PDB file of C-alpha atoms in Angstrom:
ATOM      1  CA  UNK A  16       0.000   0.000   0.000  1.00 49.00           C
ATOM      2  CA  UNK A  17       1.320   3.059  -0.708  1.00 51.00           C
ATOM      3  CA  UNK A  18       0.617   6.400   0.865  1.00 57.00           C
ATOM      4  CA  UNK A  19       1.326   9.882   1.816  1.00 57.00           C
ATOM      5  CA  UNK A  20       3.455  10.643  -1.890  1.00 54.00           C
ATOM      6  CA  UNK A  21       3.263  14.614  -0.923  1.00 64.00           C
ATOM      7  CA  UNK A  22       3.716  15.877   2.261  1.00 74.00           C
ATOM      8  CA  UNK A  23       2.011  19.180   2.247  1.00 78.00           C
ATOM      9  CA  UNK A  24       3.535  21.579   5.057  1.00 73.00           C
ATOM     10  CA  UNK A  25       0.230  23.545   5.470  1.00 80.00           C
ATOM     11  CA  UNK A  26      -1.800  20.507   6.431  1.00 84.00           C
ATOM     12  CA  UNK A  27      -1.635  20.390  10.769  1.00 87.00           C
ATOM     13  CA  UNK A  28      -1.945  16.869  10.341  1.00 86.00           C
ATOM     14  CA  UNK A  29       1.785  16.820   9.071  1.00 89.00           C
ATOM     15  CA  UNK A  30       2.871  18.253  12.585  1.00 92.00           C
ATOM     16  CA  UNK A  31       0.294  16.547  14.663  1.00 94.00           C
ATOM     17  CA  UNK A  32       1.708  12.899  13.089  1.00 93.00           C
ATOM     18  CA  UNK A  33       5.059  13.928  13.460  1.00 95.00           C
ATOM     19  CA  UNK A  34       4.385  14.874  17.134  1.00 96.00           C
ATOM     20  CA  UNK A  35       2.739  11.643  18.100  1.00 96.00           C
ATOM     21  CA  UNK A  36       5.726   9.710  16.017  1.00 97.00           C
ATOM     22  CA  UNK A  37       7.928  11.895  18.265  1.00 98.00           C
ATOM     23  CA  UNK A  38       6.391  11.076  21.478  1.00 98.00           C
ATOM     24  CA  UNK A  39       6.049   7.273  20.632  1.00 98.00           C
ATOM     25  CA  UNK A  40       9.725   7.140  19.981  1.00 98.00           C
ATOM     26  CA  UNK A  41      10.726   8.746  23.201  1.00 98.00           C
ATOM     27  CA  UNK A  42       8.538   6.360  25.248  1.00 98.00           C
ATOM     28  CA  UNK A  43       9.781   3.351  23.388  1.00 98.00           C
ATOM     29  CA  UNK A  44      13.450   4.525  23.831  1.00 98.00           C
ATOM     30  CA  UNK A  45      13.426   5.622  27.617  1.00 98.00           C
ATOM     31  CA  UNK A  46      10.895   2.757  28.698  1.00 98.00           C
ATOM     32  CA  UNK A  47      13.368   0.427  27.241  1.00 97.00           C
ATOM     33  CA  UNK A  48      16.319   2.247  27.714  1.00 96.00           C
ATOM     34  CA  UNK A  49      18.835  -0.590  28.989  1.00 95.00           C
ATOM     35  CA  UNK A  50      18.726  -2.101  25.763  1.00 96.00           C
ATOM     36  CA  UNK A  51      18.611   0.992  23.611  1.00 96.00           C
ATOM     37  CA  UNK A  52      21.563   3.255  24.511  1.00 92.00           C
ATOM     38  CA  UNK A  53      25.450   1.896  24.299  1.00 87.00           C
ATOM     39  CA  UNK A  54      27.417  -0.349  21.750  1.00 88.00           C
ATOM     40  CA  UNK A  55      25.685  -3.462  22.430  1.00 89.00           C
ATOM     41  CA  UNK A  56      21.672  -2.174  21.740  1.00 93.00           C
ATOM     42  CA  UNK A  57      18.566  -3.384  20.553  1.00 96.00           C
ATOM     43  CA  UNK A  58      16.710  -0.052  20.367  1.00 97.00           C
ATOM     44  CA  UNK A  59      12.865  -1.411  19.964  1.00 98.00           C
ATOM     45  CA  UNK A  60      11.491   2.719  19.110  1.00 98.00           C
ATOM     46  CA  UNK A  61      13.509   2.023  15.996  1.00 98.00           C
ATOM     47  CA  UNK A  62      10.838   0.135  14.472  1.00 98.00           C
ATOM     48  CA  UNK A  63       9.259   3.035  13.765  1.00 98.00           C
ATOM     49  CA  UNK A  64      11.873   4.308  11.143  1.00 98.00           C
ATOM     50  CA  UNK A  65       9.406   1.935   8.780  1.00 97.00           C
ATOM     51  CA  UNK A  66       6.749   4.698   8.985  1.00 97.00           C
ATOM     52  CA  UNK A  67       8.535   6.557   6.265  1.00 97.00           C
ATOM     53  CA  UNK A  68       7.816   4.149   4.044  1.00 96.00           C
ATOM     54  CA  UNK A  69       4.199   5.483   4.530  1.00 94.00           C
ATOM     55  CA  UNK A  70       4.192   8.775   6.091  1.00 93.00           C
ATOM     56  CA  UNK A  71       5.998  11.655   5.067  1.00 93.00           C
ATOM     57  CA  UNK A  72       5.449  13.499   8.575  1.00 93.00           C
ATOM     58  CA  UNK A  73       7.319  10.187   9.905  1.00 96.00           C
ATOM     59  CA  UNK A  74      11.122  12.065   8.857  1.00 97.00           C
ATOM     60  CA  UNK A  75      10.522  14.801  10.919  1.00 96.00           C
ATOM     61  CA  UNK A  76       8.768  13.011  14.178  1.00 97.00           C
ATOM     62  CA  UNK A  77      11.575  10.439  14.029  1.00 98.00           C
ATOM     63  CA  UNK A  78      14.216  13.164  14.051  1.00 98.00           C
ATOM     64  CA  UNK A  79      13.044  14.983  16.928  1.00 98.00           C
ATOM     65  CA  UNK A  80      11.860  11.895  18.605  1.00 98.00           C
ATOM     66  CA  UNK A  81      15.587  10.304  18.142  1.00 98.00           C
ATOM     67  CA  UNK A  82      16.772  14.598  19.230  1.00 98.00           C
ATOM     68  CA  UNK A  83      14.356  14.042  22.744  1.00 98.00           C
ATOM     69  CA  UNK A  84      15.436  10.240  24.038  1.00 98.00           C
ATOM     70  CA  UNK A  85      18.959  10.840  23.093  1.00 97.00           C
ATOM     71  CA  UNK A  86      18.641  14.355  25.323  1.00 97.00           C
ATOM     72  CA  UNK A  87      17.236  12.387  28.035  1.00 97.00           C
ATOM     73  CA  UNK A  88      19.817   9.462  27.715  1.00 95.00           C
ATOM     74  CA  UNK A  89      22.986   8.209  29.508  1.00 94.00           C
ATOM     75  CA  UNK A  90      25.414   9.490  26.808  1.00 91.00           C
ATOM     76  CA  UNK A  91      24.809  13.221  26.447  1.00 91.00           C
ATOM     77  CA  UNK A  92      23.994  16.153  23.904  1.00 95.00           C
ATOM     78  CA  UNK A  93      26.637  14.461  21.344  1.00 94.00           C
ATOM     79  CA  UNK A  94      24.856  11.808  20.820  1.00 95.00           C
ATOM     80  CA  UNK A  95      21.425  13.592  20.809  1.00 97.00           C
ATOM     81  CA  UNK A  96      22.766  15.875  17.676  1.00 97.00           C
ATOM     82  CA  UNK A  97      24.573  12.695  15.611  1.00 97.00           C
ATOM     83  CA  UNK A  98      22.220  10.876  16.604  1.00 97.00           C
ATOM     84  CA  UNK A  99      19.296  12.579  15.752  1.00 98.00           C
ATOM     85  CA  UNK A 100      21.106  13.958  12.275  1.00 98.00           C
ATOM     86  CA  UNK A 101      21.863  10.132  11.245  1.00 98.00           C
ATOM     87  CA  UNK A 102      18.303   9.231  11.721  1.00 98.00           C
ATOM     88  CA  UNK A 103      16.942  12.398   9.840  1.00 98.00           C
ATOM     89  CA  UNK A 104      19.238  11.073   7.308  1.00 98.00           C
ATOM     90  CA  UNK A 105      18.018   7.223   7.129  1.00 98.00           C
ATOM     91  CA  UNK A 106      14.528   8.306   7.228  1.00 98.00           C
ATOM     92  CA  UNK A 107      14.819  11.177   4.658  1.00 97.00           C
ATOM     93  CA  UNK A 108      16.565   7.874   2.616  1.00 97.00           C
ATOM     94  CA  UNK A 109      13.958   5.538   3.470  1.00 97.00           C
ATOM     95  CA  UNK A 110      10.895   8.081   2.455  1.00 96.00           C
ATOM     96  CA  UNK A 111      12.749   8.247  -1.153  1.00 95.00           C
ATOM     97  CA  UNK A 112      13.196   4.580  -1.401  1.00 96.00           C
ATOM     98  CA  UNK A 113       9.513   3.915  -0.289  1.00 93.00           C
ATOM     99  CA  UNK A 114       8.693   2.607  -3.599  1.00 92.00           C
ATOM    100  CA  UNK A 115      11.189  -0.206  -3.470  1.00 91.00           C
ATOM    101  CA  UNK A 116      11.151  -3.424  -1.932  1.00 93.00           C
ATOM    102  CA  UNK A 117      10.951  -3.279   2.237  1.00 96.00           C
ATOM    103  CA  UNK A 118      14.451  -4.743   2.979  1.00 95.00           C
ATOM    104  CA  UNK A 119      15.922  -2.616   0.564  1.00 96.00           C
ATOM    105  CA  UNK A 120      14.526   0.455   1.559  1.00 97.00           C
ATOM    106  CA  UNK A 121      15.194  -0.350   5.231  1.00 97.00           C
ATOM    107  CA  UNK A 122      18.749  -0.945   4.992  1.00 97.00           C
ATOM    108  CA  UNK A 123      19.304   2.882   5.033  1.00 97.00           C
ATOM    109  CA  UNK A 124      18.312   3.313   8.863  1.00 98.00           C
ATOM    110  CA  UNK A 125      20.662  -0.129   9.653  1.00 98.00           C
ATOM    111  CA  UNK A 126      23.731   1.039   7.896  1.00 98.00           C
ATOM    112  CA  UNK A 127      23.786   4.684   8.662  1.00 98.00           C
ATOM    113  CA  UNK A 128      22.989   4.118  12.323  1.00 97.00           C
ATOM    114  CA  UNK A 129      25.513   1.040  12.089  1.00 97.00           C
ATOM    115  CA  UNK A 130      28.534   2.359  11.094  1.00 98.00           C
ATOM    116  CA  UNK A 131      27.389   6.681  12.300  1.00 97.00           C
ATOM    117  CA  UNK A 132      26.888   5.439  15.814  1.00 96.00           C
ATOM    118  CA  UNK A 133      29.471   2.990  15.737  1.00 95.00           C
ATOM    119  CA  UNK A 134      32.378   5.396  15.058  1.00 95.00           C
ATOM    120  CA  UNK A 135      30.363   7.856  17.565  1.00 94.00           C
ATOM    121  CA  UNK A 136      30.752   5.270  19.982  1.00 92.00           C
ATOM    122  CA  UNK A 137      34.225   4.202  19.187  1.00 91.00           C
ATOM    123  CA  UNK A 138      35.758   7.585  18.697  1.00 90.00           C
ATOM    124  CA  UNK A 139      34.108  10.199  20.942  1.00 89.00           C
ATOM    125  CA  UNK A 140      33.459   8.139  23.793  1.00 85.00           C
ATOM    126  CA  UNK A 141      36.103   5.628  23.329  1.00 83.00           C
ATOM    127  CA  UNK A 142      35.137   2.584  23.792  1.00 79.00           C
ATOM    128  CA  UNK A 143      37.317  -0.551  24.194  1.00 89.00           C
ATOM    129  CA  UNK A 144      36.238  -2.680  22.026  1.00 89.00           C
ATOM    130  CA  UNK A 145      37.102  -3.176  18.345  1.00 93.00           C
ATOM    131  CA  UNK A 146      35.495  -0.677  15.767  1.00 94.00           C
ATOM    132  CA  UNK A 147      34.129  -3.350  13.615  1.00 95.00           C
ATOM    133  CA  UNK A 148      32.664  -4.746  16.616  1.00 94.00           C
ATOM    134  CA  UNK A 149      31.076  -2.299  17.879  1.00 94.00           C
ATOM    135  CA  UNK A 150      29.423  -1.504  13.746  1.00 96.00           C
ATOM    136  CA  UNK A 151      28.418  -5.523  13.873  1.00 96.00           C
ATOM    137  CA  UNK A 152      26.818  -5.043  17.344  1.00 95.00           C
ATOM    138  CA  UNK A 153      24.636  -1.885  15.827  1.00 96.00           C
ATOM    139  CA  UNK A 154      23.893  -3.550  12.711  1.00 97.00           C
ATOM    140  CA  UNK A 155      22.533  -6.624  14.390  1.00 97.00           C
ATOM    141  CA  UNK A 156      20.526  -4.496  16.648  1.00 97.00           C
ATOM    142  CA  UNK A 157      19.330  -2.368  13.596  1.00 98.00           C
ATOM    143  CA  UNK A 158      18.519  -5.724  11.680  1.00 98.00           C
ATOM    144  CA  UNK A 159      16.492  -6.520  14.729  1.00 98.00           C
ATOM    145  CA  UNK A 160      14.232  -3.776  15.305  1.00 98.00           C
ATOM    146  CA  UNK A 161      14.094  -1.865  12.025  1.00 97.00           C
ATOM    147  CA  UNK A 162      13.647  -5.023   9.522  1.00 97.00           C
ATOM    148  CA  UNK A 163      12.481  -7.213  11.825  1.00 97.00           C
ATOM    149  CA  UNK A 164       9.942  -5.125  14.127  1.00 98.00           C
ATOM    150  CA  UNK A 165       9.408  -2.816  11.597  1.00 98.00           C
ATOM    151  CA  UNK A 166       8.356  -5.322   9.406  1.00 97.00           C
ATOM    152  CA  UNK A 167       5.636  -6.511  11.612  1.00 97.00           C
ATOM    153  CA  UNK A 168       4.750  -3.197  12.481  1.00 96.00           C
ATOM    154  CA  UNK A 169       4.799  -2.049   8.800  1.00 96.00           C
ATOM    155  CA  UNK A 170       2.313  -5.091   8.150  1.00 95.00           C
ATOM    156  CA  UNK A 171      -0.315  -4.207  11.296  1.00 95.00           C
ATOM    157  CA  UNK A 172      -0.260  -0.795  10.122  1.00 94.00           C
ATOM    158  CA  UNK A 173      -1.171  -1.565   6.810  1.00 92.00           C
ATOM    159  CA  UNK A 174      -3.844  -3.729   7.756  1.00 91.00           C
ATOM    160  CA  UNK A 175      -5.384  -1.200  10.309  1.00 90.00           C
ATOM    161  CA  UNK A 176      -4.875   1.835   7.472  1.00 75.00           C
ATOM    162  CA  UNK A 177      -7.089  -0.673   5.250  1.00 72.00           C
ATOM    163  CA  UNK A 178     -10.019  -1.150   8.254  1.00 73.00           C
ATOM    164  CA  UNK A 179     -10.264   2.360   8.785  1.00 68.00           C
ATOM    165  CA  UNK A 180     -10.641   3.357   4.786  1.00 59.00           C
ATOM    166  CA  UNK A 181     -13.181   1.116   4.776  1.00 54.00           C
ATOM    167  CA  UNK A 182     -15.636   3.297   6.778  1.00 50.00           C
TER     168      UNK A 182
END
């Protein structure tokens, strides 16, 4: 199904989606926050970098979702602003690849985050272990939550979207 091919910055719906995508993303990051924050991480908001693939109003609620939990998290303002900037980046990707194939246009949000975050984590906080390590651990947890969770998510979103056309 494919949706959303304009986003039209006049409509308040594009802020009010990318508000409650914000808001969704810092709950799922904080509530889970022992898993999503450090080299080893299986950051379960990250699911939501599928919406793209759907909703144009998903790039900007994902960046300042991303901007928020990374604020609020363990590791500081550096990682809110690379953070946040690699996921505008991978979403921004994602929304341009939304006519491909899921996997493919997914693999922007694993390998951005995998190997951004990874050096981020490597080289300004200096981790011990091994760069290419530290990328593997990231793109494992990426795999995880944005192909795997996002699929499913992706899936019971579509099937909800086609309920509620219905009426």
């Amino acid at each position: 199904m494919k949706r959303d091919t304009n986003v039209n910055l006049n409509n308040p719906r594009v802020y009010i989606e990318g508000g409650i995508i914000a808001s969704v993303y810092v709950v799922l990051a904080l509530v889970f926050a022992p898993i999503s924050f450090g080299p080893i991480q299986l950051r379960i908001a990250e699911a939501l970098t599928a919406l793209p693939l759907r909703r144009g109003s998903a790039v900007s609620g994902l960046f300042v979702g991303c901007f928020i939990a990374n604020s609020l998290g363990p590791n500081g303002m550096m990682d809110a602003v690379i953070g946040s900037v690699l996921t505008l980046i991978a979403a921004v990707i994602t929304y341009y690849l939304r006519e491909k194939n899921f996997f493919v246009a997914m693999l922007a949000p694993v390998v951005i985050n995998a190997v951004g975050i990874g050096l981020m984590i490597k080289y300004i906080y200096a981790d011990t272990l091994s760069l290419y390590l530290i990328i593997a651990y990231i793109a494992g947890g990426q795999i995880l939550a944005c192909m795997g969770l996002g699929y499913l998510f992706i899936r019971a979103y579509d099937k909800a979207d086609e309920r509620i056309l219905k009426y």
